[in-house]
Amino acid sequence: MYDQPRSHLAAPAMTFEQMLERVRYEGAYPTRERAEEAVRTVLAALGRQVTGEERVDLAHCLPVEAALALTAQIPDTEQLTGWGFIKDMAARTGATPATARWDTGAVLAIVSRLAGPDLLARILRRLPGGYALLFGQAELRQPEPAA
């Protein structure tokens, strides 16, 4: 199913080097290497959360090196909330939650532009609460059904 060509998906809109420069600018990182570290860390963490067709379609939107960082991860059996995602990333890297949140915001701002609004909406529907904010989107709560 996944090895079939997806001709409806366009080639990535930027190279990996261009992505790194945009993340470097967005995150105000002092070096390209620090931006690359953030990209690889955040995409690896995201690769543990995004599954199914959304994962495949997102990988097609990213530069090859970024797509490999995303898809090299085996999805976790239990999805984390947005805050759980940040805490998990901080624990795995030894960073503070504030640094993990900063890195996430810088990288996912670029990922959301590459994915586009339709794919991003699909991804956010499949993830638990808290991810829209990480992608720089408003997170509207759905009204609870009356009991």
Tab-separated table of C-alpha atoms in Angstrom:
chain	number	residue	atom	x	y	z
A	1	MET	CA	0.000	0.000	0.000
A	2	TYR	CA	2.710	2.519	0.931
A	3	ASP	CA	5.174	1.523	-1.765
A	4	GLN	CA	2.835	2.660	-4.540
A	5	PRO	CA	3.863	5.966	-6.131
A	6	ARG	CA	1.819	8.935	-4.992
A	7	SER	CA	1.795	11.046	-8.116
A	8	HIS	CA	-0.621	13.577	-6.601
A	9	LEU	CA	2.029	14.718	-4.127
A	10	ALA	CA	4.486	17.358	-5.259
A	11	ALA	CA	8.209	17.254	-4.652
A	12	PRO	CA	9.375	19.008	-1.456
A	13	ALA	CA	9.187	22.785	-1.750
A	14	MET	CA	12.689	23.302	-0.355
A	15	THR	CA	16.015	21.591	0.086
A	16	PHE	CA	17.253	20.406	3.454
A	17	GLU	CA	19.767	23.268	3.532
A	18	GLN	CA	16.975	25.780	2.902
A	19	MET	CA	14.914	24.156	5.641
A	20	LEU	CA	17.826	24.430	8.064
A	21	GLU	CA	18.298	28.114	7.245
A	22	ARG	CA	14.612	28.816	7.820
A	23	VAL	CA	14.653	26.938	11.121
A	24	ARG	CA	17.848	28.756	12.089
A	25	TYR	CA	16.146	32.078	11.411
A	26	GLU	CA	12.828	31.093	13.057
A	27	GLY	CA	14.550	29.754	16.178
A	28	ALA	CA	17.306	32.392	16.284
A	29	TYR	CA	19.904	29.614	16.505
A	30	PRO	CA	23.541	30.758	16.466
A	31	THR	CA	24.710	28.067	14.033
A	32	ARG	CA	23.410	25.861	11.244
A	33	GLU	CA	24.513	22.827	13.290
A	34	ARG	CA	22.269	23.839	16.206
A	35	ALA	CA	19.343	24.265	13.795
A	36	GLU	CA	20.033	20.824	12.313
A	37	GLU	CA	20.106	19.278	15.781
A	38	ALA	CA	16.697	20.820	16.518
A	39	VAL	CA	15.260	19.623	13.181
A	40	ARG	CA	16.443	16.046	13.659
A	41	THR	CA	15.315	15.889	17.307
A	42	VAL	CA	11.850	17.324	16.701
A	43	LEU	CA	11.195	15.266	13.566
A	44	ALA	CA	12.295	12.085	15.340
A	45	ALA	CA	9.873	12.866	18.175
A	46	LEU	CA	7.105	13.663	15.687
A	47	GLY	CA	7.847	10.401	13.875
A	48	ARG	CA	6.990	8.550	17.073
A	49	GLN	CA	3.518	10.167	17.090
A	50	VAL	CA	2.275	10.526	13.502
A	51	THR	CA	1.033	7.351	11.824
A	52	GLY	CA	-0.778	6.105	8.745
A	53	GLU	CA	-1.275	8.023	5.536
A	54	GLU	CA	-0.591	11.305	7.304
A	55	ARG	CA	2.915	10.094	8.137
A	56	VAL	CA	3.550	9.050	4.524
A	57	ASP	CA	2.120	12.255	3.081
A	58	LEU	CA	4.099	14.413	5.517
A	59	ALA	CA	7.311	12.599	4.608
A	60	HIS	CA	6.613	13.384	0.934
A	61	CYS	CA	6.355	17.104	1.762
A	62	LEU	CA	9.724	17.232	3.524
A	63	PRO	CA	13.239	17.298	2.109
A	64	VAL	CA	14.695	13.767	1.953
A	65	GLU	CA	16.961	14.162	4.993
A	66	ALA	CA	14.083	15.490	7.085
A	67	ALA	CA	11.745	12.752	5.855
A	68	LEU	CA	14.299	10.133	6.898
A	69	ALA	CA	14.511	11.622	10.412
A	70	LEU	CA	10.700	11.428	10.630
A	71	THR	CA	10.238	7.929	9.222
A	72	ALA	CA	13.218	6.269	10.917
A	73	GLN	CA	11.205	6.206	14.135
A	74	ILE	CA	8.821	3.434	15.066
A	75	PRO	CA	5.515	5.002	16.162
A	76	ASP	CA	4.800	4.720	19.882
A	77	THR	CA	1.913	2.493	20.872
A	78	GLU	CA	0.474	5.275	23.037
A	79	GLN	CA	0.158	8.794	21.679
A	80	LEU	CA	1.279	11.679	23.853
A	81	THR	CA	-0.554	14.946	24.350
A	82	GLY	CA	1.189	18.088	23.138
A	83	TRP	CA	2.623	18.713	26.614
A	84	GLY	CA	3.608	15.041	26.909
A	85	PHE	CA	5.417	15.386	23.576
A	86	ILE	CA	7.471	18.300	24.965
A	87	LYS	CA	8.244	16.494	28.243
A	88	ASP	CA	9.266	13.329	26.373
A	89	MET	CA	11.548	15.283	24.053
A	90	ALA	CA	13.136	17.091	27.002
A	91	ALA	CA	13.718	13.807	28.842
A	92	ARG	CA	15.264	12.115	25.795
A	93	THR	CA	17.622	15.011	25.036
A	94	GLY	CA	18.412	16.214	28.539
A	95	ALA	CA	17.078	19.661	27.640
A	96	THR	CA	14.707	21.738	29.714
A	97	PRO	CA	11.025	21.705	28.740
A	98	ALA	CA	11.400	25.370	27.722
A	99	THR	CA	14.215	24.519	25.299
A	100	ALA	CA	12.278	21.535	23.945
A	101	ARG	CA	9.241	23.791	23.397
A	102	TRP	CA	11.375	26.422	21.651
A	103	ASP	CA	12.939	23.829	19.342
A	104	THR	CA	9.527	22.332	18.599
A	105	GLY	CA	8.014	25.688	17.720
A	106	ALA	CA	10.893	26.636	15.423
A	107	VAL	CA	10.836	23.342	13.525
A	108	LEU	CA	7.097	22.755	13.347
A	109	ALA	CA	6.486	26.292	12.055
A	110	ILE	CA	8.446	25.308	8.949
A	111	VAL	CA	6.930	21.813	8.802
A	112	SER	CA	3.420	23.297	8.879
A	113	ARG	CA	4.269	25.530	5.894
A	114	LEU	CA	5.657	22.576	3.956
A	115	ALA	CA	2.679	20.362	4.811
A	116	GLY	CA	0.050	22.926	3.916
A	117	PRO	CA	-3.285	23.534	5.621
A	118	ASP	CA	-5.103	20.397	4.422
A	119	LEU	CA	-2.458	17.893	5.488
A	120	LEU	CA	-1.833	19.782	8.728
A	121	ALA	CA	-5.549	19.604	9.559
A	122	ARG	CA	-5.524	15.845	8.913
A	123	ILE	CA	-2.468	15.382	11.135
A	124	LEU	CA	-3.975	17.432	13.955
A	125	ARG	CA	-7.236	15.446	13.813
A	126	ARG	CA	-5.273	12.235	14.401
A	127	LEU	CA	-3.194	13.557	17.314
A	128	PRO	CA	-4.333	14.165	20.907
A	129	GLY	CA	-4.903	17.702	22.199
A	130	GLY	CA	-2.116	20.236	22.439
A	131	TYR	CA	-0.429	19.760	19.075
A	132	ALA	CA	-2.100	22.636	17.222
A	133	LEU	CA	-0.263	25.118	19.424
A	134	LEU	CA	3.032	23.358	18.733
A	135	PHE	CA	2.413	23.852	15.005
A	136	GLY	CA	1.588	27.526	15.590
A	137	GLN	CA	-2.155	27.046	15.100
A	138	ALA	CA	-5.103	28.001	17.274
A	139	GLU	CA	-6.553	25.065	19.137
A	140	LEU	CA	-10.283	25.277	19.429
A	141	ARG	CA	-11.971	22.987	21.879
A	142	GLN	CA	-14.985	21.043	20.746
A	143	PRO	CA	-18.064	21.374	22.970
A	144	GLU	CA	-18.606	18.398	25.210
A	145	PRO	CA	-21.771	16.448	24.399
A	146	ALA	CA	-24.495	16.792	27.009
A	147	ALA	CA	-24.979	13.704	29.148
